Amino acid sequence: MDSGLTTTDGTKIFLFKQGDVVVGRIGADAATAANGLAAFAVAIDSSGFVSVAQYASLHHGSADNPDTSEAVSIANAALQAVVTVTDGDGDTATNSVNIGSQVKFLDDGPTITVDDIGNGTYTAGGSSTWSEAPGADGFTSLNITLNGYTIDNKTPVIVNNGSLGTDTTTDANGNYVFNGTINDDFNNDGTSDAVSFKLTFNPTNNTYKIDVTSQPSTIINFDTSQGSLAPGGPSPVQQLNFSSGPAAGQSVVFFGAVATAPANLNDGANTPPNDILDLVKLGQPDLSKSDIDALLKPTNQIPTLINGSTQMNVSTSGIGVNNNNLDGSGAGIQSTDESFVVNPSQLVDKVKVFIDNSVGGYNPGTEDLEYRIYYSDGTVSANTKVQAADLTDVTSGVARGGKSFEISDVLGGPQIDAVQLTMANGTIKIPVIQFSIRQAFLPQQLAMNLTATLTDGDNDTKQDPFSITLA
């Protein structure tokens, strides 16, 4: 007899009378269920007392009612109690009554509790405890949702559709893992940054943790088009001053250099300067335009470093020597090649050089542009040719249609103090040079409000709100 009930996974349960006990057995049909596992058993004694034992999880239909107030019953007519009355002289009367609806199986709902993380940090993350019990119906899924967050004392942000995912099983390490990203202004600099995090729930030891998987380093970019030339006429030395933007109060000095001038003699003498590093000046502060001009007038004290008749041109029309181009005289670096040093007053992490195509662009196969890096620790690189693999297409700005290449420091190593560009062969035009400075990310406190939702085998759910604070 079909009991009208199913197991959590939807398999039917059929009733079989075994002696004085009615057993509900699991199977796709009655024939299969005859040898199936027992889901429950019902017995009634002579006094009418009914006993029920449950061995398997039963399906309850209301997912929004995950507690013992919801019950399912055997089909009323599927289970009958037969009552026989015998009088004093042995006469009997028998009657049956449907009692299936009176045999109820109460629901078994999941439980979950997630404790807050109140003292996490962006660098070390944080951890706390949690507990979950899907109950007899078994585990179906765990969902984590980000409901909102607050950065420092700013207005709280409500997150719509903030689900971080739903796990139906653990990963290879036995954990439930959820990843999320928040895009916002974390350090009050007016720029939106992306902070990504990972939540790892361990059901074995009932702990969970948060790790900040990526936080942006703050990159400050500025370029030569944003500066203004310092007063003065034609000169081997020019200076761009920045009055606003990320480089406000800073400057960049350019000077035309003898291409074959020594980069660093390591002789300790620098009065007057006798190598390019003496003009770059180790670290900060740098020599200004007026400082270098004083070495050139009225008498050029540094003819091996700077040709006094050189005119340095700095504009978006081209950064060049004696005109707006940079020209090379032949194969290899020679004294007749044009060369200049660009020396920002700040130490930088990257220099990006833009080459437009107004004079044919730059072809490494037939031309030779070389660069040399002066580092903040006093070391100087060898001249390095810009190869085709170094070039990237420029799709916007004054160099649109041309190419660019980057000169970078090594993360954790010395920064770039200055760069020398030398055209050994060919002609190029450089309209803009960009500088980048990598700064530490110093975020403000982040408080996140989340909800954990545990779903059991018959889709009952239980939620628990929790919070995580990072500072």
mmCIF file with all atom_site columns, C-alpha atoms in Angstrom, residues 207-315:
data_model
loop_
_atom_site.group_PDB
_atom_site.id
_atom_site.type_symbol
_atom_site.label_atom_id
_atom_site.label_alt_id
_atom_site.label_comp_id
_atom_site.label_asym_id
_atom_site.label_entity_id
_atom_site.label_seq_id
_atom_site.pdbx_PDB_ins_code
_atom_site.Cartn_x
_atom_site.Cartn_y
_atom_site.Cartn_z
_atom_site.occupancy
_atom_site.B_iso_or_equiv
_atom_site.pdbx_formal_charge
_atom_site.auth_seq_id
_atom_site.auth_comp_id
_atom_site.auth_asym_id
_atom_site.auth_atom_id
_atom_site.pdbx_PDB_model_num
ATOM 1   C CA . THR A 1 207 ? 36.156 27.611 12.138  1.00 0.00 ? 207 THR A CA 1
ATOM 2   C CA . TYR A 1 208 ? 36.127 30.066 9.281   1.00 0.00 ? 208 TYR A CA 1
ATOM 3   C CA . LYS A 1 209 ? 38.510 32.748 8.110   1.00 0.00 ? 209 LYS A CA 1
ATOM 4   C CA . ILE A 1 210 ? 38.761 35.700 5.755   1.00 0.00 ? 210 ILE A CA 1
ATOM 5   C CA . ASP A 1 211 ? 41.796 36.436 3.595   1.00 0.00 ? 211 ASP A CA 1
ATOM 6   C CA . VAL A 1 212 ? 42.216 39.604 1.557   1.00 0.00 ? 212 VAL A CA 1
ATOM 7   C CA . THR A 1 213 ? 43.442 38.068 -1.684  1.00 0.00 ? 213 THR A CA 1
ATOM 8   C CA . SER A 1 214 ? 44.205 41.270 -3.572  1.00 0.00 ? 214 SER A CA 1
ATOM 9   C CA . GLN A 1 215 ? 44.426 44.857 -2.543  1.00 0.00 ? 215 GLN A CA 1
ATOM 10  C CA . PRO A 1 216 ? 45.633 47.522 -4.931  1.00 0.00 ? 216 PRO A CA 1
ATOM 11  C CA . SER A 1 217 ? 48.834 49.386 -4.567  1.00 0.00 ? 217 SER A CA 1
ATOM 12  C CA . THR A 1 218 ? 48.112 53.023 -5.186  1.00 0.00 ? 218 THR A CA 1
ATOM 13  C CA . ILE A 1 219 ? 49.705 54.083 -8.468  1.00 0.00 ? 219 ILE A CA 1
ATOM 14  C CA . ILE A 1 220 ? 50.277 57.787 -9.039  1.00 0.00 ? 220 ILE A CA 1
ATOM 15  C CA . ASN A 1 221 ? 50.732 58.706 -12.695 1.00 0.00 ? 221 ASN A CA 1
ATOM 16  C CA . PHE A 1 222 ? 51.790 62.040 -14.123 1.00 0.00 ? 222 PHE A CA 1
ATOM 17  C CA . ASP A 1 223 ? 53.307 63.033 -17.444 1.00 0.00 ? 223 ASP A CA 1
ATOM 18  C CA . THR A 1 224 ? 55.196 65.825 -19.121 1.00 0.00 ? 224 THR A CA 1
ATOM 19  C CA . SER A 1 225 ? 52.087 67.278 -20.779 1.00 0.00 ? 225 SER A CA 1
ATOM 20  C CA . GLN A 1 226 ? 50.835 68.326 -17.325 1.00 0.00 ? 226 GLN A CA 1
ATOM 21  C CA . GLY A 1 227 ? 53.840 70.489 -16.474 1.00 0.00 ? 227 GLY A CA 1
ATOM 22  C CA . SER A 1 228 ? 54.826 74.063 -17.350 1.00 0.00 ? 228 SER A CA 1
ATOM 23  C CA . LEU A 1 229 ? 58.276 75.113 -18.515 1.00 0.00 ? 229 LEU A CA 1
ATOM 24  C CA . ALA A 1 230 ? 60.285 77.198 -16.091 1.00 0.00 ? 230 ALA A CA 1
ATOM 25  C CA . PRO A 1 231 ? 61.109 80.718 -17.382 1.00 0.00 ? 231 PRO A CA 1
ATOM 26  C CA . GLY A 1 232 ? 64.173 81.089 -19.585 1.00 0.00 ? 232 GLY A CA 1
ATOM 27  C CA . GLY A 1 233 ? 65.242 81.043 -23.195 1.00 0.00 ? 233 GLY A CA 1
ATOM 28  C CA . PRO A 1 234 ? 66.986 78.358 -25.253 1.00 0.00 ? 234 PRO A CA 1
ATOM 29  C CA . SER A 1 235 ? 69.195 76.251 -23.026 1.00 0.00 ? 235 SER A CA 1
ATOM 30  C CA . PRO A 1 236 ? 70.717 72.788 -22.747 1.00 0.00 ? 236 PRO A CA 1
ATOM 31  C CA . VAL A 1 237 ? 68.587 72.459 -19.594 1.00 0.00 ? 237 VAL A CA 1
ATOM 32  C CA . GLN A 1 238 ? 64.819 72.709 -19.223 1.00 0.00 ? 238 GLN A CA 1
ATOM 33  C CA . GLN A 1 239 ? 62.588 72.227 -16.218 1.00 0.00 ? 239 GLN A CA 1
ATOM 34  C CA . LEU A 1 240 ? 58.901 71.338 -16.049 1.00 0.00 ? 240 LEU A CA 1
ATOM 35  C CA . ASN A 1 241 ? 57.087 72.458 -12.916 1.00 0.00 ? 241 ASN A CA 1
ATOM 36  C CA . PHE A 1 242 ? 53.813 70.918 -11.749 1.00 0.00 ? 242 PHE A CA 1
ATOM 37  C CA . SER A 1 243 ? 51.361 73.182 -9.915  1.00 0.00 ? 243 SER A CA 1
ATOM 38  C CA . SER A 1 244 ? 48.419 70.789 -9.666  1.00 0.00 ? 244 SER A CA 1
ATOM 39  C CA . GLY A 1 245 ? 47.474 67.138 -9.977  1.00 0.00 ? 245 GLY A CA 1
ATOM 40  C CA . PRO A 1 246 ? 49.278 64.169 -8.430  1.00 0.00 ? 246 PRO A CA 1
ATOM 41  C CA . ALA A 1 247 ? 52.724 65.747 -8.970  1.00 0.00 ? 247 ALA A CA 1
ATOM 42  C CA . ALA A 1 248 ? 51.813 69.167 -7.531  1.00 0.00 ? 248 ALA A CA 1
ATOM 43  C CA . GLY A 1 249 ? 54.900 70.889 -6.153  1.00 0.00 ? 249 GLY A CA 1
ATOM 44  C CA . GLN A 1 250 ? 57.273 68.597 -8.038  1.00 0.00 ? 250 GLN A CA 1
ATOM 45  C CA . SER A 1 251 ? 59.414 69.117 -11.127 1.00 0.00 ? 251 SER A CA 1
ATOM 46  C CA . VAL A 1 252 ? 61.205 67.256 -13.906 1.00 0.00 ? 252 VAL A CA 1
ATOM 47  C CA . VAL A 1 253 ? 64.602 68.403 -15.210 1.00 0.00 ? 253 VAL A CA 1
ATOM 48  C CA . PHE A 1 254 ? 65.770 67.636 -18.767 1.00 0.00 ? 254 PHE A CA 1
ATOM 49  C CA . PHE A 1 255 ? 69.289 68.213 -20.017 1.00 0.00 ? 255 PHE A CA 1
ATOM 50  C CA . GLY A 1 256 ? 70.916 67.394 -23.322 1.00 0.00 ? 256 GLY A CA 1
ATOM 51  C CA . ALA A 1 257 ? 73.846 65.085 -22.652 1.00 0.00 ? 257 ALA A CA 1
ATOM 52  C CA . VAL A 1 258 ? 76.927 64.108 -24.595 1.00 0.00 ? 258 VAL A CA 1
ATOM 53  C CA . ALA A 1 259 ? 75.978 60.601 -25.732 1.00 0.00 ? 259 ALA A CA 1
ATOM 54  C CA . THR A 1 260 ? 79.395 59.163 -24.850 1.00 0.00 ? 260 THR A CA 1
ATOM 55  C CA . ALA A 1 261 ? 79.708 60.938 -21.489 1.00 0.00 ? 261 ALA A CA 1
ATOM 56  C CA . PRO A 1 262 ? 80.647 58.652 -18.589 1.00 0.00 ? 262 PRO A CA 1
ATOM 57  C CA . ALA A 1 263 ? 77.630 57.509 -16.605 1.00 0.00 ? 263 ALA A CA 1
ATOM 58  C CA . ASN A 1 264 ? 79.392 56.814 -13.310 1.00 0.00 ? 264 ASN A CA 1
ATOM 59  C CA . LEU A 1 265 ? 83.137 56.976 -12.752 1.00 0.00 ? 265 LEU A CA 1
ATOM 60  C CA . ASN A 1 266 ? 82.867 55.933 -9.085  1.00 0.00 ? 266 ASN A CA 1
ATOM 61  C CA . ASP A 1 267 ? 85.775 58.240 -8.285  1.00 0.00 ? 267 ASP A CA 1
ATOM 62  C CA . GLY A 1 268 ? 84.109 60.156 -5.466  1.00 0.00 ? 268 GLY A CA 1
ATOM 63  C CA . ALA A 1 269 ? 84.802 63.491 -7.148  1.00 0.00 ? 269 ALA A CA 1
ATOM 64  C CA . ASN A 1 270 ? 81.824 65.615 -8.100  1.00 0.00 ? 270 ASN A CA 1
ATOM 65  C CA . THR A 1 271 ? 83.104 69.199 -7.966  1.00 0.00 ? 271 THR A CA 1
ATOM 66  C CA . PRO A 1 272 ? 82.725 70.032 -10.719 1.00 0.00 ? 272 PRO A CA 1
ATOM 67  C CA . PRO A 1 273 ? 80.618 67.043 -11.825 1.00 0.00 ? 273 PRO A CA 1
ATOM 68  C CA . ASN A 1 274 ? 82.563 64.643 -14.009 1.00 0.00 ? 274 ASN A CA 1
ATOM 69  C CA . ASP A 1 275 ? 79.912 62.031 -14.832 1.00 0.00 ? 275 ASP A CA 1
ATOM 70  C CA . ILE A 1 276 ? 76.170 62.022 -15.565 1.00 0.00 ? 276 ILE A CA 1
ATOM 71  C CA . LEU A 1 277 ? 75.372 60.611 -12.114 1.00 0.00 ? 277 LEU A CA 1
ATOM 72  C CA . ASP A 1 278 ? 76.857 63.762 -10.585 1.00 0.00 ? 278 ASP A CA 1
ATOM 73  C CA . LEU A 1 279 ? 74.257 65.789 -12.509 1.00 0.00 ? 279 LEU A CA 1
ATOM 74  C CA . VAL A 1 280 ? 71.454 63.389 -11.658 1.00 0.00 ? 280 VAL A CA 1
ATOM 75  C CA . LYS A 1 281 ? 72.566 63.531 -8.021  1.00 0.00 ? 281 LYS A CA 1
ATOM 76  C CA . LEU A 1 282 ? 71.964 60.432 -5.970  1.00 0.00 ? 282 LEU A CA 1
ATOM 77  C CA . GLY A 1 283 ? 68.512 60.246 -4.384  1.00 0.00 ? 283 GLY A CA 1
ATOM 78  C CA . GLN A 1 284 ? 66.782 63.494 -3.475  1.00 0.00 ? 284 GLN A CA 1
ATOM 79  C CA . PRO A 1 285 ? 66.828 66.470 -3.758  1.00 0.00 ? 285 PRO A CA 1
ATOM 80  C CA . ASP A 1 286 ? 67.961 66.776 -7.369  1.00 0.00 ? 286 ASP A CA 1
ATOM 81  C CA . LEU A 1 287 ? 69.856 69.545 -9.084  1.00 0.00 ? 287 LEU A CA 1
ATOM 82  C CA . SER A 1 288 ? 67.469 72.132 -10.504 1.00 0.00 ? 288 SER A CA 1
ATOM 83  C CA . LYS A 1 289 ? 67.707 73.878 -13.854 1.00 0.00 ? 289 LYS A CA 1
ATOM 84  C CA . SER A 1 290 ? 69.373 76.870 -12.197 1.00 0.00 ? 290 SER A CA 1
ATOM 85  C CA . ASP A 1 291 ? 71.927 74.596 -10.492 1.00 0.00 ? 291 ASP A CA 1
ATOM 86  C CA . ILE A 1 292 ? 72.990 73.036 -13.792 1.00 0.00 ? 292 ILE A CA 1
ATOM 87  C CA . ASP A 1 293 ? 72.823 76.360 -15.663 1.00 0.00 ? 293 ASP A CA 1
ATOM 88  C CA . ALA A 1 294 ? 75.360 77.716 -13.172 1.00 0.00 ? 294 ALA A CA 1
ATOM 89  C CA . LEU A 1 295 ? 77.804 75.048 -14.352 1.00 0.00 ? 295 LEU A CA 1
ATOM 90  C CA . LEU A 1 296 ? 77.363 76.115 -17.978 1.00 0.00 ? 296 LEU A CA 1
ATOM 91  C CA . LYS A 1 297 ? 77.600 79.913 -17.683 1.00 0.00 ? 297 LYS A CA 1
ATOM 92  C CA . PRO A 1 298 ? 79.522 82.033 -18.146 1.00 0.00 ? 298 PRO A CA 1
ATOM 93  C CA . THR A 1 299 ? 81.999 79.214 -18.805 1.00 0.00 ? 299 THR A CA 1
ATOM 94  C CA . ASN A 1 300 ? 81.023 75.603 -19.434 1.00 0.00 ? 300 ASN A CA 1
ATOM 95  C CA . GLN A 1 301 ? 82.628 73.675 -16.581 1.00 0.00 ? 301 GLN A CA 1
ATOM 96  C CA . ILE A 1 302 ? 81.263 70.317 -17.763 1.00 0.00 ? 302 ILE A CA 1
ATOM 97  C CA . PRO A 1 303 ? 81.937 70.118 -21.529 1.00 0.00 ? 303 PRO A CA 1
ATOM 98  C CA . THR A 1 304 ? 82.410 66.337 -21.403 1.00 0.00 ? 304 THR A CA 1
ATOM 99  C CA . LEU A 1 305 ? 78.871 65.979 -20.041 1.00 0.00 ? 305 LEU A CA 1
ATOM 100 C CA . ILE A 1 306 ? 76.836 68.725 -21.725 1.00 0.00 ? 306 ILE A CA 1
ATOM 101 C CA . ASN A 1 307 ? 77.579 70.575 -24.949 1.00 0.00 ? 307 ASN A CA 1
ATOM 102 C CA . GLY A 1 308 ? 76.939 74.232 -24.134 1.00 0.00 ? 308 GLY A CA 1
ATOM 103 C CA . SER A 1 309 ? 75.490 74.919 -27.586 1.00 0.00 ? 309 SER A CA 1
ATOM 104 C CA . THR A 1 310 ? 72.825 72.225 -27.191 1.00 0.00 ? 310 THR A CA 1
ATOM 105 C CA . GLN A 1 311 ? 69.217 73.371 -27.024 1.00 0.00 ? 311 GLN A CA 1
ATOM 106 C CA . MET A 1 312 ? 66.836 71.118 -25.114 1.00 0.00 ? 312 MET A CA 1
ATOM 107 C CA . ASN A 1 313 ? 63.252 71.228 -26.398 1.00 0.00 ? 313 ASN A CA 1
ATOM 108 C CA . VAL A 1 314 ? 60.403 70.009 -24.191 1.00 0.00 ? 314 VAL A CA 1
ATOM 109 C CA . SER A 1 315 ? 56.807 70.124 -25.433 1.00 0.00 ? 315 SER A CA 1
#
